[in-house]
Short mmCIF file of C-alpha atoms in Angstrom, two decimals:
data_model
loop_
_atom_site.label_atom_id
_atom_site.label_comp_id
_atom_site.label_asym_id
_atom_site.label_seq_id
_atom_site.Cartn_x
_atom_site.Cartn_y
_atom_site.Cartn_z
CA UNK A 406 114.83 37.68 197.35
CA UNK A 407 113.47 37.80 193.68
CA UNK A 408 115.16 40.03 191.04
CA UNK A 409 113.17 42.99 190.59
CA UNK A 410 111.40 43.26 187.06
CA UNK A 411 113.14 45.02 183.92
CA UNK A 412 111.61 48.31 183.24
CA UNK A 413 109.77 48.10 180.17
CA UNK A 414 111.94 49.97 177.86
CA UNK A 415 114.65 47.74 178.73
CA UNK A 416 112.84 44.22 177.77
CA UNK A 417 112.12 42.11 175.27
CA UNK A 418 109.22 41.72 173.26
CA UNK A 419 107.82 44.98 173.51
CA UNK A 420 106.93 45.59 169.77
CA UNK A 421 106.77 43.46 166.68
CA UNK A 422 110.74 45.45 166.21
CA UNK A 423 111.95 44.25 169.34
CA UNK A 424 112.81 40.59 169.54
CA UNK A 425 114.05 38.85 172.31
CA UNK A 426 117.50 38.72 171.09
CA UNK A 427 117.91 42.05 170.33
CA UNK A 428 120.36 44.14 172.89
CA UNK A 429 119.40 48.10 172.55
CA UNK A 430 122.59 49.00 174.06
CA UNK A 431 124.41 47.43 171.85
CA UNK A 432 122.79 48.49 168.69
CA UNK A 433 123.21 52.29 169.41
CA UNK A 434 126.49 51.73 169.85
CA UNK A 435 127.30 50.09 166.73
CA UNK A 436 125.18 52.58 165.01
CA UNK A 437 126.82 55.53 166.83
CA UNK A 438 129.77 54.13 165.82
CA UNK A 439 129.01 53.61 162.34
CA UNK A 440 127.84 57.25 162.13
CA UNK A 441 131.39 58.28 163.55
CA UNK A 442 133.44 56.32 161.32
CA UNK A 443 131.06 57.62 158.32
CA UNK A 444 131.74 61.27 159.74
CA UNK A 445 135.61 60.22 159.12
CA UNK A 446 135.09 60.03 155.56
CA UNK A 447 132.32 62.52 154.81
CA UNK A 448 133.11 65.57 156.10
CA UNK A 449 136.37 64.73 157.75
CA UNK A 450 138.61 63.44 154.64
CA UNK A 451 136.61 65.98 152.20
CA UNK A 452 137.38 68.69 154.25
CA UNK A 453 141.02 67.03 155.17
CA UNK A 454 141.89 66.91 151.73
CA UNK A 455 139.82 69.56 150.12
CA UNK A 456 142.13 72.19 152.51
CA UNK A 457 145.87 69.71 152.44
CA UNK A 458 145.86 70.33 148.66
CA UNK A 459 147.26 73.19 146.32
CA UNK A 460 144.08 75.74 146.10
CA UNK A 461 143.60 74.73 142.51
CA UNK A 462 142.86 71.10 143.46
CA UNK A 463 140.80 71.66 146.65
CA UNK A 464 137.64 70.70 144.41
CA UNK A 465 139.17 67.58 142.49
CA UNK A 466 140.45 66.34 145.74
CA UNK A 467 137.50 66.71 148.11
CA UNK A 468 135.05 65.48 145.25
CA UNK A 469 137.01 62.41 144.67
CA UNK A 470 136.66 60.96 148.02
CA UNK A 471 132.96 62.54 148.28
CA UNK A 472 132.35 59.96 145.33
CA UNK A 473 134.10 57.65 146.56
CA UNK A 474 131.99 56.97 149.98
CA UNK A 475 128.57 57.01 147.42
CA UNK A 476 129.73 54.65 145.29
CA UNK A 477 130.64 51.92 148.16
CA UNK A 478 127.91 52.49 149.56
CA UNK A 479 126.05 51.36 146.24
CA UNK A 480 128.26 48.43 145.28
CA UNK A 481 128.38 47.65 149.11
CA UNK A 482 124.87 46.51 149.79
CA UNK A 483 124.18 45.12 146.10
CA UNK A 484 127.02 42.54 145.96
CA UNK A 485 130.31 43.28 148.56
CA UNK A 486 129.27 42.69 151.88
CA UNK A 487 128.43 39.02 151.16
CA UNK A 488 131.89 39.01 149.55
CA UNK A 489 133.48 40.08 152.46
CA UNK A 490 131.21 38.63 155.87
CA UNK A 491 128.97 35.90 153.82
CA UNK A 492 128.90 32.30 153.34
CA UNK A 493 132.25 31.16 152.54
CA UNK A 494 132.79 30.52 148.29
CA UNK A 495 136.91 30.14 148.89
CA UNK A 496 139.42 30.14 151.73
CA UNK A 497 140.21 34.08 151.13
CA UNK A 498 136.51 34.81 149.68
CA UNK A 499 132.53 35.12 150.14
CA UNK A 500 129.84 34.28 147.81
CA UNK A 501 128.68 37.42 146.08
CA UNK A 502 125.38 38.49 146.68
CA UNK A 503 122.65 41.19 147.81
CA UNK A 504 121.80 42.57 151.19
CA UNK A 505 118.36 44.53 150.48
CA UNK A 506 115.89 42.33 151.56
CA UNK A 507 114.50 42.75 154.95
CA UNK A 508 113.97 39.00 155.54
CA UNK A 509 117.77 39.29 155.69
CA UNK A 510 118.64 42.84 157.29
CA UNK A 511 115.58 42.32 159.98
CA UNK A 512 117.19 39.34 161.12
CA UNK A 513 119.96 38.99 163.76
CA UNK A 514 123.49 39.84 162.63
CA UNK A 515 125.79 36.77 162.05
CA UNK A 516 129.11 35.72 160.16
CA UNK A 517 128.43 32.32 159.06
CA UNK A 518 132.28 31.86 158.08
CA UNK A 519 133.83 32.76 162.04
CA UNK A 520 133.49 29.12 163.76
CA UNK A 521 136.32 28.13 164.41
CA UNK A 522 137.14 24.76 164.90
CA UNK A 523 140.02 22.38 167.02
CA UNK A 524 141.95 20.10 164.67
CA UNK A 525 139.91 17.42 165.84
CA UNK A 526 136.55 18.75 164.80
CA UNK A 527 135.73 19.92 167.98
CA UNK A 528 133.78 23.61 168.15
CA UNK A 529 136.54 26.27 169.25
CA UNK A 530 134.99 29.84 169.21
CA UNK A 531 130.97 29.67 167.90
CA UNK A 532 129.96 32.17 165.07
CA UNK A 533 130.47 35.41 165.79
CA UNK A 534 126.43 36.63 166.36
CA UNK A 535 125.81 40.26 167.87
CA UNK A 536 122.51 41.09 169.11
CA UNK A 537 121.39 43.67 166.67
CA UNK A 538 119.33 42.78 163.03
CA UNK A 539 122.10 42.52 159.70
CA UNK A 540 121.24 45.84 159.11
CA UNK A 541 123.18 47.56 161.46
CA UNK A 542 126.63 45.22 160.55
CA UNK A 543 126.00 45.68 156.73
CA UNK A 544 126.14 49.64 157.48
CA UNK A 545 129.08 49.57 160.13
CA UNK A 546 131.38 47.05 157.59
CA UNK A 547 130.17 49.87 154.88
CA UNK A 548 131.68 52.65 156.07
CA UNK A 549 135.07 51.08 156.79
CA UNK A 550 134.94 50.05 152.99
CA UNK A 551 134.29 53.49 152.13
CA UNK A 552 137.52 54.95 154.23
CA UNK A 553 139.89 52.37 152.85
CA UNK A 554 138.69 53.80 149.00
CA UNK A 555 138.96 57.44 150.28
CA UNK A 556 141.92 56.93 152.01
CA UNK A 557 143.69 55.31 148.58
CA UNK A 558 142.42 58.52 146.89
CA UNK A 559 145.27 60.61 148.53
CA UNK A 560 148.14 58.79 146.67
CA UNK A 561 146.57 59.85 143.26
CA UNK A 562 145.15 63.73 144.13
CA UNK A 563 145.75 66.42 141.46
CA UNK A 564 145.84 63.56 137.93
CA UNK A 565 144.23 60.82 138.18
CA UNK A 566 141.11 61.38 135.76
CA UNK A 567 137.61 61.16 137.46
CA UNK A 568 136.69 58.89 134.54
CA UNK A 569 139.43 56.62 135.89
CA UNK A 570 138.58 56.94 139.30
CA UNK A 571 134.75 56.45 138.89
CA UNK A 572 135.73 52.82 137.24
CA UNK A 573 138.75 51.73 139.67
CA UNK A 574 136.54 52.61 143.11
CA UNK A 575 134.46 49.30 142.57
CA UNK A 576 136.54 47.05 140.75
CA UNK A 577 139.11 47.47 143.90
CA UNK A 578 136.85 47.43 146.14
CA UNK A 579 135.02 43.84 144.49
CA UNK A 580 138.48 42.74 143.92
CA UNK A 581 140.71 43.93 146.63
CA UNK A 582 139.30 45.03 149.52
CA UNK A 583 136.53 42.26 149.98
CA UNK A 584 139.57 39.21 149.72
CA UNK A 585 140.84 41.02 152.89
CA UNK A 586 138.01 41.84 154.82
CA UNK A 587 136.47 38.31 154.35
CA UNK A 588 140.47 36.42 155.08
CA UNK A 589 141.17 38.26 158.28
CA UNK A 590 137.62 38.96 159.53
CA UNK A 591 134.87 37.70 157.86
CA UNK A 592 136.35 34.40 158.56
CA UNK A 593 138.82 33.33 155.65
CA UNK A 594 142.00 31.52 156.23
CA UNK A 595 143.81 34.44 157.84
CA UNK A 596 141.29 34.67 160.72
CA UNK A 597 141.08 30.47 161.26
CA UNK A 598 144.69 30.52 161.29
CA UNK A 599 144.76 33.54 164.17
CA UNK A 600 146.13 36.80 162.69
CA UNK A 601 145.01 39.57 164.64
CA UNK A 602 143.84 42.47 162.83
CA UNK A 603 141.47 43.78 165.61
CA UNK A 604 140.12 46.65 163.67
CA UNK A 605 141.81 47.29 159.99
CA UNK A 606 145.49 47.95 160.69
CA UNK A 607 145.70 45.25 157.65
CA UNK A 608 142.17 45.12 155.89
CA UNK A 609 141.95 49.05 155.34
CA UNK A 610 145.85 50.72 156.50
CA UNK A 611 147.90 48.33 154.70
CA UNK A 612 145.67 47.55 151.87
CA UNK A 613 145.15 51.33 151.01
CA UNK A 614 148.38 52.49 151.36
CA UNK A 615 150.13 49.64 149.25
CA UNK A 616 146.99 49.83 146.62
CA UNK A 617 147.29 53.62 146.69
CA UNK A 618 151.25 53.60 145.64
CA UNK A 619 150.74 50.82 143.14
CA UNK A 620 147.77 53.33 141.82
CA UNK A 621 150.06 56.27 141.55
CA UNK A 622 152.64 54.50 140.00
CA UNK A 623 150.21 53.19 137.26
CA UNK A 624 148.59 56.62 136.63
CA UNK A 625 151.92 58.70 137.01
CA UNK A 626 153.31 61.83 138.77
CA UNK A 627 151.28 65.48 138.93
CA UNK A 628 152.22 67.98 136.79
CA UNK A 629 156.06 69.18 137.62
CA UNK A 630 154.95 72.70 138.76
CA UNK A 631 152.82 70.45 141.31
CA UNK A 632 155.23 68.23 142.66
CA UNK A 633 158.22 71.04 143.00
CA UNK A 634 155.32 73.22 145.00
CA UNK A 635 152.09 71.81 146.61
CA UNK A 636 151.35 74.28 149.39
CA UNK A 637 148.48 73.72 151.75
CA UNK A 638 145.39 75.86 150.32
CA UNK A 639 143.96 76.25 154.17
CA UNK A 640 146.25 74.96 156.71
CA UNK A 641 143.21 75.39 160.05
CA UNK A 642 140.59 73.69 158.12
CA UNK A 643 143.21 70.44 157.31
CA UNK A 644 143.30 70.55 161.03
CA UNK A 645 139.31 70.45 160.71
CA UNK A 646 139.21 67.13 158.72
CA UNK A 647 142.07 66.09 161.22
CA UNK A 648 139.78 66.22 164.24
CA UNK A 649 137.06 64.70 162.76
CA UNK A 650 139.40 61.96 161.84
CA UNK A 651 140.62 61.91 165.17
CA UNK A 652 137.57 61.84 166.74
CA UNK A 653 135.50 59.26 164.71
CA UNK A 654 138.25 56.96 165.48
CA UNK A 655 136.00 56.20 168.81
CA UNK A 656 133.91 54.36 166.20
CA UNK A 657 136.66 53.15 164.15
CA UNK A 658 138.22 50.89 167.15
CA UNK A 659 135.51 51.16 169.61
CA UNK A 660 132.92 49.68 167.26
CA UNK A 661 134.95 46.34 166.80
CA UNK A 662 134.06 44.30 169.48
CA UNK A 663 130.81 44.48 167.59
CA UNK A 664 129.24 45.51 171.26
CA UNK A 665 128.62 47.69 173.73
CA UNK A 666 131.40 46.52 176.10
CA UNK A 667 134.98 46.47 178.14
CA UNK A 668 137.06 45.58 175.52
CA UNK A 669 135.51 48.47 173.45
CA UNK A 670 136.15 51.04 176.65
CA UNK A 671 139.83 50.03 176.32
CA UNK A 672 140.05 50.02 172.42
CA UNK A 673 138.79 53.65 172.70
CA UNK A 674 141.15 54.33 175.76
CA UNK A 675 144.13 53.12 173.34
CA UNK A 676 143.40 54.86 170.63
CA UNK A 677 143.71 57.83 172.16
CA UNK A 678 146.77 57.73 173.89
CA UNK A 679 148.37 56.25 170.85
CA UNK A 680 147.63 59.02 168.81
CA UNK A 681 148.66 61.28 171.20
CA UNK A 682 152.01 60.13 171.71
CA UNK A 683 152.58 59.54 168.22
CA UNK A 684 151.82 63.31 167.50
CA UNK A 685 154.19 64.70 170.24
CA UNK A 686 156.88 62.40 169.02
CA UNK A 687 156.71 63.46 165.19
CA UNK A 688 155.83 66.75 166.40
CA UNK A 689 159.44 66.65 168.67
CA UNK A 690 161.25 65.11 165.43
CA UNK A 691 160.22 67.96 163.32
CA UNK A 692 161.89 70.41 165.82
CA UNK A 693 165.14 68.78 166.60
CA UNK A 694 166.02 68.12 162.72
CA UNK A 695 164.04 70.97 161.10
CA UNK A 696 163.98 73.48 163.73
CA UNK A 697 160.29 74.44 163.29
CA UNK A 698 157.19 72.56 164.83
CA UNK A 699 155.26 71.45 161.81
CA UNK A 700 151.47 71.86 161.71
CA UNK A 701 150.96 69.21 159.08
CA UNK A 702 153.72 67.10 160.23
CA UNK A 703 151.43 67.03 163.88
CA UNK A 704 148.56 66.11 161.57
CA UNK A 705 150.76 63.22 159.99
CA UNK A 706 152.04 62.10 163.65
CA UNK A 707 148.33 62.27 164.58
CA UNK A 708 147.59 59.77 161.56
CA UNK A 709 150.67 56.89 161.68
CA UNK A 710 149.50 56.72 165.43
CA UNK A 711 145.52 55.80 165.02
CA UNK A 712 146.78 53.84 162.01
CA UNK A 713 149.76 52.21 164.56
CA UNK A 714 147.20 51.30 167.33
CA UNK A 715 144.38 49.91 164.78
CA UNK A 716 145.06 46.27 164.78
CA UNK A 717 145.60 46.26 168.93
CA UNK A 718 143.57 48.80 170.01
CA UNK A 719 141.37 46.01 172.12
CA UNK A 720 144.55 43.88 172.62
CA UNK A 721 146.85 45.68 174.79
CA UNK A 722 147.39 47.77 177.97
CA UNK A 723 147.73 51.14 178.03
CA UNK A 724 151.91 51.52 178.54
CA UNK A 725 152.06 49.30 174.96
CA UNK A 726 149.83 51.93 173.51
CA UNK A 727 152.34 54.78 174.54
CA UNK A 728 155.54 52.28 173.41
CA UNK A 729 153.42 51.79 170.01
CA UNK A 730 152.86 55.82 169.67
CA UNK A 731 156.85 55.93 170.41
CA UNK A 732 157.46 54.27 166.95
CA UNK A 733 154.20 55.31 165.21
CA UNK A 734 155.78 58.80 165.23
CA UNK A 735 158.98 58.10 164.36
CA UNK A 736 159.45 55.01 162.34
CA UNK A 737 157.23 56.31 159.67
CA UNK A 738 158.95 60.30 160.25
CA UNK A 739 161.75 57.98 159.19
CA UNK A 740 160.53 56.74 156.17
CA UNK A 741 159.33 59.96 154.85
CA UNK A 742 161.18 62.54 156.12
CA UNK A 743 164.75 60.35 155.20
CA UNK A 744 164.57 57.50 152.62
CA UNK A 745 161.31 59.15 150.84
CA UNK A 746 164.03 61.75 149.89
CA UNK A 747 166.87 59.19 149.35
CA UNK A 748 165.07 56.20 147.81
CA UNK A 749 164.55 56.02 144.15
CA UNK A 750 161.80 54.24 144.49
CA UNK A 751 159.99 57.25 146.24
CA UNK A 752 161.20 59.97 143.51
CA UNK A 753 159.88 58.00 140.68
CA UNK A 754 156.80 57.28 142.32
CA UNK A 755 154.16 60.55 143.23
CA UNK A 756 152.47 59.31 146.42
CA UNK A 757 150.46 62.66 146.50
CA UNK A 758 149.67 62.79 150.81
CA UNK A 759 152.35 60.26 151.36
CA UNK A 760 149.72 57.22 151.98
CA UNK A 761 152.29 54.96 152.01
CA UNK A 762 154.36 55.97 154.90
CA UNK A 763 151.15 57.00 157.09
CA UNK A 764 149.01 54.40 156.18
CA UNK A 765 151.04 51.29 154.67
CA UNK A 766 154.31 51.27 156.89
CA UNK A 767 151.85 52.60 160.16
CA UNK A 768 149.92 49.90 159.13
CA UNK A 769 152.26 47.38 159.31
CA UNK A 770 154.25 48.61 162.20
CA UNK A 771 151.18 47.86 164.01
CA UNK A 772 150.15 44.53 162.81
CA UNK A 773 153.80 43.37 163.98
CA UNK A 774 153.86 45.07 167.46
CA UNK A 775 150.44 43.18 168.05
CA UNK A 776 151.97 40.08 167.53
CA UNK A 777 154.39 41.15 170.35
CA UNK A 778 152.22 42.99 172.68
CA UNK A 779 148.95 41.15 172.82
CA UNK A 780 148.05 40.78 176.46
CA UNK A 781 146.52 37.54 176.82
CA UNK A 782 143.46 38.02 178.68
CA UNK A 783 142.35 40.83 176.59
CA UNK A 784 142.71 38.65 173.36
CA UNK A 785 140.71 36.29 175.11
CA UNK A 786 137.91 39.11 175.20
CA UNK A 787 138.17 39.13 171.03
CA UNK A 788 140.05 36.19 169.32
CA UNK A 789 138.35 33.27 167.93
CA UNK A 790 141.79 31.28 168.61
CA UNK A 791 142.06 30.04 172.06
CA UNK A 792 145.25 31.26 174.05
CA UNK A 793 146.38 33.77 171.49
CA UNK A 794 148.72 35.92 173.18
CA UNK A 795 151.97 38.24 172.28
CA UNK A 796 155.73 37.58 172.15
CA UNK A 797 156.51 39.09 175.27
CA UNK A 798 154.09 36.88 176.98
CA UNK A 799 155.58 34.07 176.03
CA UNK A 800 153.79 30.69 175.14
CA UNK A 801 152.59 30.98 171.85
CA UNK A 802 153.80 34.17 171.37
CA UNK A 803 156.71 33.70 169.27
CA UNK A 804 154.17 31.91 166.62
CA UNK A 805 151.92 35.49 166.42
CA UNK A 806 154.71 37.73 165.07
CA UNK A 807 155.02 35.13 162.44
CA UNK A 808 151.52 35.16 161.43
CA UNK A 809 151.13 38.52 161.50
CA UNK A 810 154.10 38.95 159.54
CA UNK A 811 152.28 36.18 157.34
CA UNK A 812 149.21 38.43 157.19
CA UNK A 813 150.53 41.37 156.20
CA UNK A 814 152.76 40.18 153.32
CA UNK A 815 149.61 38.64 151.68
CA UNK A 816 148.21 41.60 152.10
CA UNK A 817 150.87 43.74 150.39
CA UNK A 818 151.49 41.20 147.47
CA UNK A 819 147.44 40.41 146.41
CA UNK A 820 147.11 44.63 146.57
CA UNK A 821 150.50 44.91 144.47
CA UNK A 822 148.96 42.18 141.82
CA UNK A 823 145.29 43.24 141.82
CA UNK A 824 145.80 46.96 141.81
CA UNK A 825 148.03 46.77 138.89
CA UNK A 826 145.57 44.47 136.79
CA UNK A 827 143.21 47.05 137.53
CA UNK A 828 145.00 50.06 136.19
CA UNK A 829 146.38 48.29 133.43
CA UNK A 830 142.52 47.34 132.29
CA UNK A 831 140.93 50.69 132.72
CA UNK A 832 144.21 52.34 130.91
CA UNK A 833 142.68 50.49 128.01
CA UNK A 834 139.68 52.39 127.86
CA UNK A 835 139.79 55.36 129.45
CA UNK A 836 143.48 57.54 130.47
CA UNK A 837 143.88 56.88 133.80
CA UNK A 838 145.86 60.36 133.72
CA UNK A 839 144.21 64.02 132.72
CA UNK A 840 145.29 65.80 129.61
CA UNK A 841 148.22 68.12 130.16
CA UNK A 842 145.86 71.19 130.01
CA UNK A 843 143.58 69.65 132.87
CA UNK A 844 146.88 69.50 135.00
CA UNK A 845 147.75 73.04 134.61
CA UNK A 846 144.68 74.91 135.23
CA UNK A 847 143.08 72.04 137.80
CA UNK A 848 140.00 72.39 139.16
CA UNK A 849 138.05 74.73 136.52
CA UNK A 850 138.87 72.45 133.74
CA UNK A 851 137.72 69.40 135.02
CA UNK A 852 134.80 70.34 136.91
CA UNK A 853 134.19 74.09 136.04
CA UNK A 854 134.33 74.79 139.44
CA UNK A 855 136.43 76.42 142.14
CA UNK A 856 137.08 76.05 146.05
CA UNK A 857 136.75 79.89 146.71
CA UNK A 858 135.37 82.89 145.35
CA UNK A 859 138.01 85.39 144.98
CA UNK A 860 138.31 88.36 142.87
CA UNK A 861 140.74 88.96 139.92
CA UNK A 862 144.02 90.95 139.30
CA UNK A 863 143.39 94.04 138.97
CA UNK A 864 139.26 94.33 140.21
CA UNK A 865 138.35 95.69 143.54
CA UNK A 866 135.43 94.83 145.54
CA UNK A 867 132.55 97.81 146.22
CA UNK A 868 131.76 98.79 149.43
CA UNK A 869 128.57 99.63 147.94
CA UNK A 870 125.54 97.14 147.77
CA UNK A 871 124.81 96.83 143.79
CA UNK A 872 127.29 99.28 143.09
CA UNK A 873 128.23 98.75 139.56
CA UNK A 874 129.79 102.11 138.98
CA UNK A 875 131.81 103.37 140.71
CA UNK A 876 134.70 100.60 139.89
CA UNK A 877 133.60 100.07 135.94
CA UNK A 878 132.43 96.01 136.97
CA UNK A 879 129.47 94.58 137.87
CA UNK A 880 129.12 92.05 140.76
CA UNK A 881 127.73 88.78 140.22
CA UNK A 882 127.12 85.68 141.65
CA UNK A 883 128.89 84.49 144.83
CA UNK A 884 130.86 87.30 144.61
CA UNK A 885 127.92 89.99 145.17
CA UNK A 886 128.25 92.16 148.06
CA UNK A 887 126.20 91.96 151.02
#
């Protein structure tokens, strides 16, 4: 009995935009997904770290990673994405070049660096092609540059000068984060040789959080009123941003199968319970050893456990995914709550949101337990290296943790290097720090602007509509009654 004929919304061929190898499931999802991940950055981090910060900061800090998602965006499509996904220029690097031409973005989406070949020659894993146009993977790799710059942004908040900042976002990102994206995914060395970074734990987590503390080291510690006293200026709209975080991860780890598909169902499934875990855990650690349930500490479990489960989320089964939220929320608790008080290391240096311990140890925590827990079939589904598998599997196994140990210290040391040389250079032209009267008034002096609208010492607000009498003021501004 004959197949019955695709509706006509579902074929081929129906308009001059609708080749035959284009998949319309597939495509909204990896738009969707791009939107979501987008979302992550712009509103969720604005608001996250507009609200996290001291109320004299809550503009600096939100405006920061605000330009920091523009300004990806920018250098993105004029000369990164080839960097990072193009034709291959060295083993750890893509040929620079543009991605605005529509006989490029209209065509379909390919990585011409991702065969992967035996030792003999032989074809291994073809070149990874989706079936959407370039267009939609330039814009989904976009916005996971633009998180790994806004997520480095929280280990300098409240000094780094927005002179500073407005020079470092593309120099690391031409320099840093394209040498990772292009070694572990876009086909470099890292990805031939089989590290599994399924969806950033390495490329954004690590390199962010290890760039972010080298950053901070470079541009110095806030003011000492700051750093004695930093107070949350609106603790319910931090848990805002969080959700939004939370939320877009769907896209962050669903999106990386780069379809519409099963291994995508379970990355999302992960994710979740990951997370989840990792915030009761923290949440539980808080209690026992401070005897009150921290709100932001939940919001930092929350984070070390989507950053944990990153590089497996499509890799594993669901009871690794609860193990991995086990250590998410308490091997970086450890690191911050214990040695970031006893280590020198962590006094001298002013890692503003604590980026290191939530994004770079998370990170890397992750990238390890992947190389342990990688269920075989499931890499199958995503690995361009035949019979990659876990430790615990046995087989190759052993080999992984290696190479993802491998992976992540190149990772660490290039960010270390780079993000020094970067600091170093722009110290020569501009400060990389404000001036000591920008640190203590904040927000007003650097931007002549403030987060909210509140009245004086001393004035009280009318309960009159243009009443400018009865108090000896006049209302103005955002400040006017209604």
């Amino acid at each position: 009995m004959a197949a019955p004929p695709l509706p006509v919304a579902y074929q081929a061929g129906t308009s001059l935009a609708v080749p035959d190898w284009l998949n319309k499931g597939d495509n909204t999802w990896q738009m969707v997904a791009a939107t979501l991940v987008g979302i992550q950055s712009m509103p969720g981090l604005v608001i996250l770290y507009g609200s996290i910060v001291k109320k004299k900061w809550a503009v600096n800090s939100a405006f920061m990673a605000l330009y920091a998602f523009a300004a990806v965006i920018i250098c993105w499509v004029t000369w990164a994405y080839k960097m990072s996904f193009g034709e291959k220029l060295l083993p750890f690097w893509g040929k620079a070049g543009p991605a605005l031409g529509q006989k490029f973005l209209i065509n379909q989406a390919g990585l011409p660096a991702t065969s992967h070949y035996f030792h003999n020659g032989q074809l291994e894993t073809a070149e990874i092609e989706p079936y959407y146009p370039m267009a939609t993977m330039v814009w989904f790799q976009c916005v996971f540059a633009a998180i790994a710059l806004v997520i480095l942004a929280g280990s300098v908040l409240a000094r780094m000068s927005f002179m500073a900042w407005m020079m470092f976002v593309p120099l690391w990102l031409t320099f840093s984060y394209t040498i990772g994206a292009f070694s572990l995914w876009g086909g470099g060395f890292l990805f031939q040789w089989g590290v599994m970074d399924y969806s950033g734990g390495y490329v954004i987590h690590l390199s962010s959080g290890i760039a972010g503390f080298t950053a901070a080291y470079w541009v110095g510690p806030r003011s000492k009123k700051d750093r004695e006293r930093f107070p949350p200026n609106n603790v319910l709209l931090t848990l805002a941003g969080a959700g939004l975080l939370w939320l877009g991860w769907a896209g962050f780890n669903g999106g990386d199968p780069y379809a519409a598909n099963t291994d995508s169902s379970m990355a999302v499934l992960n994710t979740n319970i990951c997370a989840a875990t990792s915030l009761l855990v923290w949440t539980w650690l808080d209690v026992i050893f401070f005897k009150k349930p921290s709100v932001i500490g939940a919001v930092q479990g929350m984070i070390t456990g989507l950053v944990c489960i990153t590089p497996a989320a499509g890799l594993i089964q669901g009871w690794a995914a609860i193990v991995m939220g086990v250590l998410s929320g308490s091997v970086p608790w450890f690191s911050m709550m214990v040695l970031g008080k006893k280590l020198a290391l962590f006094q001298m240096v002013d890692d503003t949101l604590a980026v290191f311990h939530t994004h770079a140890v998370a990170g890397l925590l992750g990238g390890i337990l992947t190389g342990l827990f990688a269920e075989p079939r499931l890499s199958a589904l995503f690995l361009p290296v035949t019979n990659s598998q876990g430790a615990i599997y046995g087989g190759p196994g052993g080999v992984q943790i290696l190479k993802q140990i491998v992976g992540g210290l190149f990772i660490i040391g290039w960010n270390i290097v780079v993000t020094s040389i970067i600091c170093v250079a722009i110290g020569l032209i501009v400060p990389l720090r404000m001036t000591d009267d920008e640190l203590l008034i904040g927000d007003d002096a650097v931007h002549g602007e403030e987060a909210y609208a509140l009245w004086g010492d001393g004035e009280k607000l009318s309960i009159y509509k243009d009443d400018t009498t009865h108090h000896g003021m006049a209302s103005s501004g955002a400040t006017q009654v209604v």
